[in-house]
Short mmCIF file of C-alpha atoms in Angstrom, two decimals:
data_model
loop_
_atom_site.label_atom_id
_atom_site.label_comp_id
_atom_site.label_asym_id
_atom_site.label_seq_id
_atom_site.Cartn_x
_atom_site.Cartn_y
_atom_site.Cartn_z
CA UNK A 1 0.00 0.00 0.00
CA UNK A 2 2.84 2.43 0.87
CA UNK A 3 4.58 1.68 -2.43
CA UNK A 4 1.33 2.07 -4.36
CA UNK A 5 0.62 5.45 -2.73
CA UNK A 6 4.16 6.58 -3.48
CA UNK A 7 3.80 5.53 -7.14
CA UNK A 8 0.44 7.29 -7.36
CA UNK A 9 1.90 10.56 -6.11
CA UNK A 10 4.57 10.54 -8.84
CA UNK A 11 2.02 9.53 -11.47
CA UNK A 12 -0.41 12.29 -10.40
CA UNK A 13 2.36 14.88 -10.65
CA UNK A 14 3.37 13.67 -14.11
CA UNK A 15 -0.19 13.31 -15.44
CA UNK A 16 -1.35 16.69 -14.17
CA UNK A 17 1.86 18.61 -14.88
CA UNK A 18 2.21 19.72 -11.25
CA UNK A 19 5.73 20.97 -11.80
CA UNK A 20 5.92 22.90 -8.54
CA UNK A 21 4.88 19.91 -6.41
CA UNK A 22 7.14 17.12 -5.10
CA UNK A 23 5.75 13.64 -4.29
CA UNK A 24 6.69 13.98 -0.62
CA UNK A 25 4.63 17.17 -0.38
CA UNK A 26 1.40 15.29 -1.10
CA UNK A 27 -0.02 13.80 2.11
CA UNK A 28 -1.61 10.34 1.98
CA UNK A 29 -4.86 11.78 3.38
CA UNK A 30 -4.62 15.28 1.93
CA UNK A 31 -7.71 16.22 -0.12
CA UNK A 32 -6.81 16.30 -3.81
CA UNK A 33 -9.49 18.83 -4.77
CA UNK A 34 -10.41 22.34 -3.61
CA UNK A 35 -8.53 23.05 -0.36
CA UNK A 36 -5.89 20.37 -0.77
CA UNK A 37 -3.94 20.14 -4.01
CA UNK A 38 -6.45 22.48 -5.66
CA UNK A 39 -7.24 20.20 -8.59
CA UNK A 40 -10.14 21.04 -10.92
CA UNK A 41 -12.68 19.19 -13.06
CA UNK A 42 -10.25 18.69 -15.97
CA UNK A 43 -7.77 17.19 -13.52
CA UNK A 44 -10.51 14.77 -12.41
CA UNK A 45 -10.80 13.58 -16.01
CA UNK A 46 -7.02 13.20 -16.19
CA UNK A 47 -7.11 11.06 -13.03
CA UNK A 48 -9.65 8.80 -14.72
CA UNK A 49 -7.25 8.52 -17.68
CA UNK A 50 -4.41 7.75 -15.25
CA UNK A 51 -6.36 4.87 -13.66
CA UNK A 52 -7.12 3.50 -17.09
CA UNK A 53 -3.59 3.83 -18.50
CA UNK A 54 -1.53 2.78 -15.50
CA UNK A 55 -3.86 0.28 -13.79
CA UNK A 56 -6.29 -0.77 -16.56
CA UNK A 57 -9.19 0.27 -14.36
CA UNK A 58 -12.25 1.88 -15.89
CA UNK A 59 -14.28 3.93 -13.46
CA UNK A 60 -17.62 2.31 -14.24
CA UNK A 61 -19.77 4.67 -12.20
CA UNK A 62 -19.01 8.41 -12.52
CA UNK A 63 -20.75 9.04 -9.20
CA UNK A 64 -17.96 7.11 -7.49
CA UNK A 65 -15.47 9.75 -8.63
CA UNK A 66 -15.59 12.10 -5.62
CA UNK A 67 -15.16 9.13 -3.25
CA UNK A 68 -12.38 7.44 -5.24
CA UNK A 69 -10.41 10.63 -5.93
CA UNK A 70 -10.77 12.12 -2.47
CA UNK A 71 -7.16 11.43 -1.44
CA UNK A 72 -4.17 9.38 -2.57
CA UNK A 73 -5.15 6.77 0.03
CA UNK A 74 -8.72 6.41 -1.31
CA UNK A 75 -7.33 6.03 -4.83
CA UNK A 76 -4.90 3.36 -3.65
CA UNK A 77 -7.66 1.53 -1.78
CA UNK A 78 -9.84 1.58 -4.89
CA UNK A 79 -7.00 0.18 -7.00
CA UNK A 80 -6.24 -2.55 -4.41
CA UNK A 81 -9.91 -3.52 -4.17
CA UNK A 82 -10.17 -3.66 -7.95
CA UNK A 83 -7.00 -5.75 -8.27
CA UNK A 84 -8.22 -8.16 -5.55
CA UNK A 85 -11.55 -8.51 -7.35
CA UNK A 86 -9.80 -9.42 -10.58
CA UNK A 87 -7.13 -11.67 -9.06
CA UNK B 1 -13.36 55.24 -40.74
CA UNK B 2 -12.49 55.27 -37.04
CA UNK B 3 -10.28 58.20 -35.98
CA UNK B 4 -6.74 56.93 -35.45
CA UNK B 5 -5.39 59.07 -32.63
CA UNK B 6 -7.90 58.86 -29.79
CA UNK B 7 -6.00 56.17 -27.99
CA UNK B 8 -2.38 55.25 -27.36
CA UNK B 9 -0.03 52.28 -27.34
CA UNK B 10 1.27 52.50 -23.78
CA UNK B 11 3.37 49.28 -23.76
CA UNK B 12 4.49 46.52 -26.09
CA UNK B 13 5.87 43.00 -25.70
CA UNK B 14 7.39 40.85 -28.41
CA UNK B 15 8.26 37.16 -28.00
CA UNK B 16 10.08 35.59 -30.93
CA UNK B 17 13.34 33.86 -31.83
CA UNK B 18 13.89 32.92 -28.16
CA UNK B 19 13.85 36.55 -27.09
CA UNK B 20 11.52 38.66 -25.00
CA UNK B 21 11.41 42.34 -25.88
CA UNK B 22 9.57 44.71 -23.59
CA UNK B 23 8.87 48.24 -24.84
CA UNK B 24 11.61 47.84 -27.46
CA UNK B 25 14.19 46.62 -24.95
CA UNK B 26 15.45 43.04 -24.97
CA UNK B 27 14.94 41.58 -21.50
CA UNK B 28 15.68 37.92 -22.20
CA UNK B 29 17.58 36.03 -24.90
CA UNK B 30 17.95 32.25 -24.59
CA UNK B 31 19.03 30.96 -28.00
CA UNK B 32 19.86 27.43 -26.81
CA UNK B 33 16.42 26.47 -25.52
CA UNK B 34 13.69 24.67 -27.45
CA UNK B 35 10.30 26.38 -27.27
CA UNK B 36 8.93 24.60 -24.16
CA UNK B 37 12.24 25.15 -22.36
CA UNK B 38 12.34 28.79 -23.43
CA UNK B 39 8.80 29.48 -22.21
CA UNK B 40 9.53 27.76 -18.89
CA UNK B 41 12.67 29.89 -18.50
CA UNK B 42 10.66 33.06 -19.19
CA UNK B 43 8.10 31.98 -16.56
CA UNK B 44 10.83 31.36 -13.98
CA UNK B 45 12.46 34.66 -14.83
CA UNK B 46 9.21 36.46 -13.99
CA UNK B 47 9.31 34.97 -10.46
CA UNK B 48 5.54 34.53 -10.24
CA UNK B 49 3.68 31.61 -8.71
CA UNK B 50 0.89 30.45 -11.01
CA UNK B 51 0.66 26.62 -11.01
CA UNK B 52 -1.96 26.69 -13.78
CA UNK B 53 0.77 27.92 -16.15
CA UNK B 54 2.26 24.43 -16.30
CA UNK B 55 -1.04 22.98 -17.51
CA UNK B 56 -1.47 25.39 -20.41
CA UNK B 57 -0.65 24.53 -24.01
CA UNK B 58 2.26 26.36 -25.64
CA UNK B 59 0.06 28.97 -27.33
CA UNK B 60 -1.57 29.94 -24.05
CA UNK B 61 1.77 29.91 -22.23
CA UNK B 62 3.26 32.28 -24.79
CA UNK B 63 0.29 34.68 -24.77
CA UNK B 64 0.05 34.55 -20.97
CA UNK B 65 3.77 35.28 -20.56
CA UNK B 66 3.62 38.15 -23.07
CA UNK B 67 0.67 39.65 -21.15
CA UNK B 68 2.61 39.34 -17.88
CA UNK B 69 5.51 41.31 -19.38
CA UNK B 70 3.18 43.79 -21.06
CA UNK B 71 1.31 44.64 -17.87
CA UNK B 72 4.38 44.64 -15.63
CA UNK B 73 4.33 47.91 -13.69
CA UNK B 74 1.32 49.27 -15.59
CA UNK B 75 -1.03 49.18 -12.55
CA UNK B 76 -3.80 48.85 -15.13
CA UNK B 77 -6.12 47.04 -12.73
CA UNK B 78 -5.90 49.87 -10.24
CA UNK B 79 -6.75 52.52 -12.82
CA UNK B 80 -9.39 50.85 -14.97
CA UNK B 81 -12.47 48.84 -14.06
CA UNK B 82 -12.17 45.15 -15.12
CA UNK B 83 -15.37 45.50 -17.15
CA UNK B 84 -13.65 48.14 -19.28
CA UNK B 85 -10.50 46.13 -20.11
CA UNK B 86 -10.68 43.84 -23.14
CA UNK B 87 -8.48 41.50 -25.17
CA UNK B 88 -8.44 41.28 -28.98
CA UNK B 89 -5.99 38.82 -30.50
CA UNK B 90 -5.28 37.18 -33.83
CA UNK B 91 -3.07 34.54 -35.41
CA UNK B 92 -2.57 32.44 -38.51
CA UNK B 93 -2.40 28.92 -37.15
CA UNK B 94 -5.34 28.95 -34.77
CA UNK B 95 -4.80 26.16 -32.21
CA UNK B 96 -3.39 23.75 -34.80
CA UNK B 97 -0.22 23.02 -32.80
CA UNK B 98 -2.32 21.70 -29.91
CA UNK B 99 -4.95 20.15 -32.21
CA UNK B 100 -2.23 17.91 -33.69
CA UNK B 101 -0.89 16.96 -30.27
CA UNK B 102 -4.41 16.18 -29.08
CA UNK B 103 -5.04 14.06 -32.20
CA UNK B 104 -1.91 12.04 -31.36
CA UNK B 105 -3.27 11.29 -27.87
CA UNK B 106 -6.53 9.95 -29.33
CA UNK B 107 -4.57 7.03 -30.79
CA UNK B 108 -3.99 5.77 -27.23
CA UNK B 109 -6.27 7.73 -24.91
CA UNK B 110 -7.63 11.21 -25.57
CA UNK B 111 -6.21 13.77 -23.17
CA UNK B 112 -8.88 15.98 -21.54
CA UNK B 113 -6.18 18.47 -20.49
CA UNK B 114 -5.11 18.94 -24.12
CA UNK B 115 -8.65 18.91 -25.46
CA UNK B 116 -9.56 22.06 -23.52
CA UNK B 117 -6.85 23.96 -25.43
CA UNK B 118 -8.05 22.98 -28.91
CA UNK B 119 -9.48 26.47 -29.53
CA UNK B 120 -7.29 29.52 -30.17
CA UNK B 121 -9.32 31.90 -28.01
CA UNK B 122 -8.47 29.94 -24.85
CA UNK B 123 -5.35 32.11 -24.62
CA UNK B 124 -7.57 35.20 -24.22
CA UNK B 125 -9.42 33.38 -21.43
CA UNK B 126 -6.17 32.54 -19.64
CA UNK B 127 -5.08 36.20 -19.78
CA UNK B 128 -8.50 37.42 -18.59
CA UNK B 129 -8.62 34.91 -15.72
CA UNK B 130 -5.13 35.87 -14.57
CA UNK B 131 -5.81 39.62 -14.55
CA UNK B 132 -9.56 39.59 -13.85
CA UNK B 133 -10.46 41.32 -17.13
CA UNK B 134 -14.17 41.18 -17.87
CA UNK B 135 -14.45 43.39 -20.95
CA UNK B 136 -15.07 42.55 -24.59
CA UNK B 137 -12.77 40.00 -26.21
CA UNK B 138 -12.29 38.55 -29.67
CA UNK B 139 -9.92 36.28 -31.55
CA UNK B 140 -9.38 36.46 -35.32
CA UNK B 141 -7.69 33.80 -37.43
CA UNK B 142 -6.04 35.39 -40.48
CA UNK B 143 -3.30 34.42 -42.91
CA UNK B 144 -1.23 37.44 -41.88
CA UNK B 145 -1.31 40.06 -39.17
CA UNK B 146 -3.78 42.76 -40.22
CA UNK B 147 -2.75 46.00 -38.51
CA UNK B 148 -5.69 47.89 -40.03
CA UNK B 149 -8.26 45.47 -38.66
CA UNK B 150 -6.63 45.50 -35.22
CA UNK B 151 -6.50 49.28 -35.16
CA UNK B 152 -10.09 49.71 -36.29
CA UNK B 153 -11.55 47.02 -34.04
CA UNK B 154 -9.81 48.24 -30.89
CA UNK B 155 -10.45 51.90 -31.68
CA UNK B 156 -14.13 51.20 -32.19
CA UNK B 157 -14.35 49.56 -28.77
CA UNK B 158 -12.47 52.40 -27.10
CA UNK B 159 -14.09 55.28 -28.98
CA UNK B 160 -17.55 53.91 -28.25
CA UNK B 161 -16.69 53.70 -24.55
CA UNK B 162 -17.10 49.94 -24.49
CA UNK B 163 -13.49 49.68 -23.36
CA UNK B 164 -11.13 52.07 -21.66
CA UNK B 165 -8.08 49.92 -22.24
CA UNK B 166 -7.20 46.65 -23.88
CA UNK B 167 -4.57 44.20 -24.97
CA UNK B 168 -4.41 43.48 -28.66
CA UNK B 169 -2.01 41.82 -31.06
CA UNK B 170 -0.75 38.58 -32.53
CA UNK B 171 -0.10 35.23 -30.79
CA UNK B 172 0.91 32.61 -33.32
CA UNK B 173 2.57 29.23 -33.02
CA UNK B 174 3.03 26.06 -35.02
CA UNK B 175 5.86 23.68 -34.21
CA UNK B 176 9.04 25.66 -33.62
CA UNK B 177 7.73 28.69 -35.56
CA UNK B 178 6.21 31.29 -33.30
CA UNK B 179 5.76 35.00 -32.83
CA UNK B 180 3.84 37.08 -30.31
CA UNK B 181 3.43 40.83 -30.40
CA UNK B 182 1.13 42.41 -27.83
CA UNK B 183 0.09 46.02 -27.45
CA UNK B 184 -1.42 47.66 -24.42
CA UNK B 185 -3.81 50.29 -25.73
CA UNK B 186 -5.28 52.95 -23.48
CA UNK B 187 -7.32 56.10 -23.77
CA UNK B 188 -4.75 58.05 -21.79
CA UNK B 189 -1.27 58.77 -23.13
CA UNK B 190 0.96 56.93 -20.63
CA UNK B 191 4.13 54.84 -20.90
CA UNK B 192 5.27 54.67 -24.53
CA UNK B 193 2.41 57.05 -25.43
CA UNK B 194 2.54 56.22 -29.14
CA UNK B 195 -0.62 57.15 -31.04
CA UNK B 196 -2.54 53.95 -31.73
CA UNK B 197 -2.47 54.06 -35.51
CA UNK B 198 -1.66 51.54 -38.22
CA UNK B 199 1.83 52.94 -38.85
CA UNK B 200 2.84 52.54 -35.20
CA UNK B 201 1.31 49.07 -35.00
CA UNK B 202 3.27 47.96 -38.07
CA UNK B 203 6.45 49.62 -36.81
CA UNK B 204 6.28 47.69 -33.54
CA UNK B 205 5.23 44.48 -35.25
CA UNK B 206 8.13 44.53 -37.67
CA UNK B 207 10.74 45.95 -35.33
CA UNK B 208 14.17 44.46 -36.07
CA UNK B 209 14.05 42.70 -32.71
CA UNK B 210 10.64 41.27 -33.54
#
């Protein structure tokens, strides 16, 4: 889980072009949107692309988005759960 | 015909051939950089914090940077209401540079972040968001820079009291070919205080540095 969260932080920075942010500056439980990293709706779409490209996961229900993309930890949990389901 | 001398060019910025020229004076020259590297170096040189810059396409980055230089020290926002400041731009290659890059991504997975820049007038939006401008804006796609059109369009807006000030000019990019020339036009004769007429527009546009 720690490795996955660390990978996710680097992937988020690369995918969203967050050139002023370092992976260690993103907290595991820091909100990604609004008050936290300040991501916007286009970034949310890019996160969906990231899940699909890096983890072959398609977000089947758009309403799950806010829950899945709340923090790096919730993203990692979603990926783990998805991988366990498909194991 | 709109009278030609009721407003003034108060500042200019040119970005081309890896140089930034502000009011006729070269402020940056980085011949070794490719375009993305050059634009990033200009951004860093400005010492501003604007994370959204890194997400923009190259056309928006170039127009945004030129506007930053153009407005540097102008205190425009303190003198003119945001509703009375507009942006009128033009170019030859529309958003084609980004359109092609976006098309490439569709072969694997379409990039939403690139898709939002597949219109040329997004650069006007980025400038307006940054500086809080809420006045009239327009973007023309033309084969060549048309100084007459720019002069008449801006003068009409200013003379009819729709705008009190505005940014106008050319922001063009395709591949490694690019050129940006921006003019700050105001009702009052400040800064460069050049009459806003076609001859002065052309002179600035074709300056040997530009």
